[in-house]
Amino acid sequence: MVTHHNASRRSESSRRAILTAALELVNEVGYAKLSIEGIAARAGVGKQTIYRWWPSKGTVLFEAFLMLNEGEDGEPAALPDTGDLEADLKTVLRATVEELNDPRYDEPMRALNTAIAQDSVLAAAYAERLDGPMKEVKKQRLRSAQQAGQLAGDLDLDVAVDMVWGPVLNRWLQRSAPLTTDYADSVVTTALSGLRPRDSAS
Amino acid sequence: MVTHHNASRRSESSRRAILTAALELVNEVGYAKLSIEGIAARAGVGKQTIYRWWPSKGTVLFEAFLMLNEGEDGEPAALPDTGDLEADLKTVLRATVEELNDPRYDEPMRALNTAIAQDSVLAAAYAERLDGPMKEVKKQRLRSAQQAGQLAGDLDLDVAVDMVWGPVLNRWLQRSAPLTTDYADSVVTTALSGLRPRDSAS
Amino acid sequence: MVTHHNASRRSESSRRAILTAALELVNEVGYAKLSIEGIAARAGVGKQTIYRWWPSKGTVLFEAFLMLNEGEDGEPAALPDTGDLEADLKTVLRATVEELNDPRYDEPMRALNTAIAQDSVLAAAYAERLDGPMKEVKKQRLRSAQQAGQLAGDLDLDVAVDMVWGPVLNRWLQRSAPLTTDYADSVVTTALSGLRPRDSAS
Amino acid sequence: MVTHHNASRRSESSRRAILTAALELVNEVGYAKLSIEGIAARAGVGKQTIYRWWPSKGTVLFEAFLMLNEGEDGEPAALPDTGDLEADLKTVLRATVEELNDPRYDEPMRALNTAIAQDSVLAAAYAERLDGPMKEVKKQRLRSAQQAGQLAGDLDLDVAVDMVWGPVLNRWLQRSAPLTTDYADSVVTTALSGLRPRDSAS
DNA sequence: CCTTAAACGAGACGGTACGTCGGGTCTTGCT
DNA sequence: AGCAAGACCCGACGTACCGTCTCGTTTAAGG
């Protein structure tokens, strides 16, 4: 038998309290020590109210991130387009680096990544709801450049996006080395020009 | 720094049993459900023997990985060098992709990454003991190519390594899309040539 | 005084299972090896359910004894009163001796005494809830004899009770010598007549 | 196979340190929290040195008491004998009461009684080495009175001793009521005269 | 407007695991 | 050989949370 939760009767105030509490707590204690019990207590809510609507702490956290992002507006803002692709990408990637270095964002984002690593269903939801739209915006900027002839015509934009953001995200996640804005610049420059020597036959 | 325990009296057999048990269990149940209690039981060891020598399950797991890697030999094997950089990189990166898609390696490596994400001390140890040597081997192959004029002379090899492996690792960690050997090939090709159009002044 | 737990929601079946398990286990393994963990396992109950309602294994055991005694009826049965005080006291004291020599009662009672020896709060509860009513019954029998002129009119009945039961209990607790019914008889006779020679002015 | 401990090689200084530490600790933390580990640490001794010579913490404690008592001299001092039995007994019993009310003695003695209650072998040793000699001294005083015609000629002195000291010890052990010197006086008076009315044929 | 069924806060419950203490055994090196 | 030191396996401690399950009590829909 299936229990049909009547979402129309759902308490919106409890929902927001839970998501807010989850964000606060993940900042304070990290993902490992984040607990349903703790979220319920902080939110002033019964544990059952969380279990009724979410299957795990990871999904609560994910929805909390969704709330954050949708708080601003429906869709993520487009990337700047001054016509100078390299400058635009450096601007954006530097901002990303600074966000990732900000303790206010670092801990929660790391938590979200941990949640994804442990739950492939959640990973799919993340890909669709959060990462997907972001990636679309990035691809849009690259598409514009491609149409202006600044990128190779046969370039796979999915790969291209990974080429620019992948190294930065990976260095952040694995903490393999300090994440600096200089590094972001290097990645952009190198990705655009490639590893091989350019023809100097000018 | 003071070591409180007399390592000379340490039981090597218990140590190996613990590390082996940790690897087995992380494969079977994943990092989230890996417990010190479970490791101790599987290893036939008292919990205190684990707590005496390791501060957390993450550090146990890390040392288990160290044991695996040092089991083979001292240093990681050099990358193939046929003179054809692009082919060599594709060979290596395809192998990486296949390893990451193998459930036998996927779960434990994901676990290690989770552990690193939650413990920056561990991340530093990982960078030094596991990731560092691997990266050195990769850089060595690139250095060889650079000296052969196949790579830009002013190329930062650290960035170059990230450019090739970063996208793959990131796609794997975030599960943002299926990880295929075709993707590996694309990454190598794109990284080498860059996103910009090549001069067609042939 | 504030009760932190809502006793109205307390599970009566768990409570009884815990008390029963405690009695069984104390019989089987003795007080020293009685453990909260063991009681919980035997009762099919979580440890927390014990810690929620009792502060120590001693208090569990005490309440288990209370359950035993209140199981029979509200108040302890009155002592026999045939008019012959000496005979009645011997009857009762012999029964006490036999009970104390019965392994079924010896171990649990010894356990309760150990608990009392280590916890003065528990001792007060014991004095009020278990020992007190028993003592009142004993005093009642002595009062009846006193009114019949069989006991000294100025006799302190509290002291009198101690005089009859104290030696027996003490010999049992300290195991200073075998506890026999003959000894019980001697105690009654000696207590009634006193240590001094009686006037033989007949 | 039996391990023959060669007592001749035994370290007397370790033995004394252990017994002293046991006494100190039982005073500080009580019998329940007294541990072999704690005794060894306090005594500056290896645990094995305790396990080599004693089978349990109870026996260590018992030997510590033996050391205390034999410290004074070989045999316990005789009871006062002024010729006035009642006065002498009151003097002695009041002293006993005061000792039992002194926290310095109460805790260790209670500990010894707990140990005895849980170990009948120890109880036998206690009866022979500590309680026996004390009882003999008490009986000696009563025998003297008996020979002087102050006690019934057919009186069983073992019972008589229990009659005087039993009530006091029992009230102390069970904490059934406050233990006062007045109570000690009452016990002596009542024991000597008996519970029955004395012939008033003066 | 009034029922009535859900969602809700609270928190007890059977469990698992935590990290610690101490039990009793065993080994190592010193005296 | 006895000893101090302490690692070892083990059992229990008392606590934190898990996910499930009642309890009354709101609360919002629909009769």
mmCIF file of C-alpha atoms in Angstrom, chain A residues 31-32 86 89 107 110 113-114 116-120 123-124 126-127 131 135 142 149-153 155-156 158-160 162-167 169-177 183 186-199 201, chain B residues 31-32 86 89 107 110 113-114 116-120 123-124 126-127 131 135 142 149-153 155-156 158-160 162-167 169-177 183 186-199 201:
data_model
loop_
_atom_site.group_PDB
_atom_site.id
_atom_site.type_symbol
_atom_site.label_atom_id
_atom_site.label_comp_id
_atom_site.label_asym_id
_atom_site.label_seq_id
_atom_site.Cartn_x
_atom_site.Cartn_y
_atom_site.Cartn_z
ATOM 1 C CA TYR A 31 28.242 17.040 6.423
ATOM 2 C CA ALA A 32 29.554 14.134 8.466
ATOM 3 C CA GLU A 86 39.427 34.822 -22.768
ATOM 4 C CA LEU A 89 36.191 33.255 -18.941
ATOM 5 C CA GLU A 107 31.750 23.741 3.502
ATOM 6 C CA ARG A 110 31.786 20.156 -0.215
ATOM 7 C CA ASN A 113 29.526 16.827 -3.288
ATOM 8 C CA THR A 114 29.878 14.266 -0.531
ATOM 9 C CA ILE A 116 26.366 13.142 -4.435
ATOM 10 C CA ALA A 117 29.322 10.810 -4.139
ATOM 11 C CA GLN A 118 27.298 8.568 -1.856
ATOM 12 C CA ASP A 119 23.972 8.615 -3.650
ATOM 13 C CA SER A 120 23.745 8.239 -7.398
ATOM 14 C CA ALA A 123 23.751 12.811 -8.361
ATOM 15 C CA ALA A 124 21.227 12.562 -11.202
ATOM 16 C CA TYR A 126 21.963 17.413 -9.090
ATOM 17 C CA ALA A 127 22.967 17.006 -12.720
ATOM 18 C CA ASP A 131 24.610 21.475 -12.601
ATOM 19 C CA LYS A 135 26.388 24.086 -17.692
ATOM 20 C CA LEU A 142 30.972 29.248 -25.671
ATOM 21 C CA GLY A 149 34.755 32.052 -35.059
ATOM 22 C CA GLN A 150 36.706 32.303 -31.821
ATOM 23 C CA LEU A 151 36.372 28.582 -31.122
ATOM 24 C CA ALA A 152 36.958 25.629 -33.381
ATOM 25 C CA GLY A 153 33.895 24.884 -35.444
ATOM 26 C CA LEU A 155 34.422 21.675 -30.934
ATOM 27 C CA ASP A 156 32.274 19.571 -28.580
ATOM 28 C CA ASP A 158 30.404 19.709 -23.363
ATOM 29 C CA VAL A 159 34.030 18.749 -23.483
ATOM 30 C CA ALA A 160 35.022 22.379 -23.779
ATOM 31 C CA ASP A 162 34.792 20.439 -18.760
ATOM 32 C CA MET A 163 38.159 21.581 -20.050
ATOM 33 C CA VAL A 164 37.751 24.994 -18.474
ATOM 34 C CA TRP A 165 35.927 24.200 -15.244
ATOM 35 C CA GLY A 166 37.048 20.621 -14.636
ATOM 36 C CA PRO A 167 40.610 21.359 -13.552
ATOM 37 C CA LEU A 169 36.719 21.906 -9.578
ATOM 38 C CA ASN A 170 38.998 18.920 -9.338
ATOM 39 C CA ARG A 171 41.758 20.847 -7.618
ATOM 40 C CA TRP A 172 39.203 22.175 -5.159
ATOM 41 C CA LEU A 173 37.582 18.827 -4.435
ATOM 42 C CA GLN A 174 40.805 16.903 -4.002
ATOM 43 C CA ARG A 175 42.626 19.806 -2.372
ATOM 44 C CA SER A 176 45.583 18.672 -4.424
ATOM 45 C CA ALA A 177 47.076 22.178 -4.425
ATOM 46 C CA TYR A 183 45.665 29.171 -11.517
ATOM 47 C CA SER A 186 46.426 29.676 -16.465
ATOM 48 C CA VAL A 187 43.689 27.161 -17.015
ATOM 49 C CA VAL A 188 41.761 29.495 -19.306
ATOM 50 C CA THR A 189 44.812 30.447 -21.323
ATOM 51 C CA THR A 190 46.022 26.880 -21.641
ATOM 52 C CA ALA A 191 42.609 25.475 -22.467
ATOM 53 C CA LEU A 192 42.099 27.989 -25.235
ATOM 54 C CA SER A 193 45.517 27.581 -26.823
ATOM 55 C CA GLY A 194 46.062 23.903 -26.131
ATOM 56 C CA LEU A 195 49.140 22.130 -24.874
ATOM 57 C CA ARG A 196 50.866 21.915 -28.227
ATOM 58 C CA PRO A 197 53.052 24.676 -29.534
ATOM 59 C CA ARG A 198 51.118 27.111 -31.753
ATOM 60 C CA ASP A 199 52.378 27.639 -35.258
ATOM 61 C CA ALA A 201 54.613 30.935 -38.875
ATOM 62 C CA TYR B 31 32.178 4.565 2.980
ATOM 63 C CA ALA B 32 29.051 5.845 4.697
ATOM 64 C CA GLU B 86 48.513 11.862 -28.167
ATOM 65 C CA LEU B 89 47.824 9.869 -23.352
ATOM 66 C CA GLU B 107 33.604 2.288 -4.586
ATOM 67 C CA ARG B 110 35.013 7.238 -4.140
ATOM 68 C CA ASN B 113 37.663 10.995 -2.023
ATOM 69 C CA THR B 114 34.860 11.344 0.500
ATOM 70 C CA ILE B 116 39.561 13.611 1.776
ATOM 71 C CA ALA B 117 36.650 15.959 1.322
ATOM 72 C CA GLN B 118 35.890 15.738 5.030
ATOM 73 C CA ASP B 119 39.417 15.921 6.424
ATOM 74 C CA SER B 120 41.945 18.403 5.122
ATOM 75 C CA ALA B 123 43.881 15.520 1.962
ATOM 76 C CA ALA B 124 47.411 16.763 2.527
ATOM 77 C CA TYR B 126 46.917 12.038 0.087
ATOM 78 C CA ALA B 127 48.476 14.788 -1.963
ATOM 79 C CA ASP B 131 48.543 11.774 -5.662
ATOM 80 C CA LYS B 135 51.368 13.350 -10.738
ATOM 81 C CA LEU B 142 54.825 15.488 -20.527
ATOM 82 C CA GLY B 149 59.101 20.024 -28.987
ATOM 83 C CA GLN B 150 55.671 18.420 -28.920
ATOM 84 C CA LEU B 151 54.451 20.699 -26.182
ATOM 85 C CA ALA B 152 54.698 24.459 -25.814
ATOM 86 C CA GLY B 153 57.998 25.443 -24.284
ATOM 87 C CA LEU B 155 53.806 25.291 -20.651
ATOM 88 C CA ASP B 156 53.188 24.858 -16.922
ATOM 89 C CA ASP B 158 51.099 21.116 -13.397
ATOM 90 C CA VAL B 159 48.379 22.895 -15.280
ATOM 91 C CA ALA B 160 48.853 20.599 -18.228
ATOM 92 C CA ASP B 162 45.181 18.977 -14.642
ATOM 93 C CA MET B 163 43.983 19.797 -18.130
ATOM 94 C CA VAL B 164 44.182 16.183 -19.189
ATOM 95 C CA TRP B 165 43.100 14.348 -16.036
ATOM 96 C CA GLY B 166 40.939 16.978 -14.343
ATOM 97 C CA PRO B 167 37.952 16.741 -16.680
ATOM 98 C CA LEU B 169 38.176 12.895 -12.644
ATOM 99 C CA ASN B 170 35.627 15.606 -12.248
ATOM 100 C CA ARG B 171 33.083 13.885 -14.449
ATOM 101 C CA TRP B 172 33.622 10.710 -12.460
ATOM 102 C CA LEU B 173 33.362 12.336 -9.052
ATOM 103 C CA GLN B 174 30.308 14.405 -9.817
ATOM 104 C CA ARG B 175 28.731 11.761 -12.049
ATOM 105 C CA SER B 176 27.715 14.667 -14.242
ATOM 106 C CA ALA B 177 27.611 12.432 -17.328
ATOM 107 C CA TYR B 183 35.174 11.032 -23.780
ATOM 108 C CA SER B 186 38.032 13.835 -26.803
ATOM 109 C CA VAL B 187 39.635 15.298 -23.745
ATOM 110 C CA VAL B 188 43.116 14.384 -24.920
ATOM 111 C CA THR B 189 42.575 15.721 -28.415
ATOM 112 C CA THR B 190 40.949 18.920 -27.211
ATOM 113 C CA ALA B 191 43.512 19.538 -24.506
ATOM 114 C CA LEU B 192 46.377 19.169 -26.925
ATOM 115 C CA SER B 193 44.901 21.358 -29.638
ATOM 116 C CA GLY B 194 43.091 23.860 -27.523
ATOM 117 C CA LEU B 195 39.604 25.270 -27.894
ATOM 118 C CA ARG B 196 40.554 27.918 -30.428
ATOM 119 C CA PRO B 197 40.640 27.226 -34.112
ATOM 120 C CA ARG B 198 44.061 26.179 -35.338
ATOM 121 C CA ASP B 199 45.597 28.253 -38.065
ATOM 122 C CA ALA B 201 47.453 28.242 -43.116
#
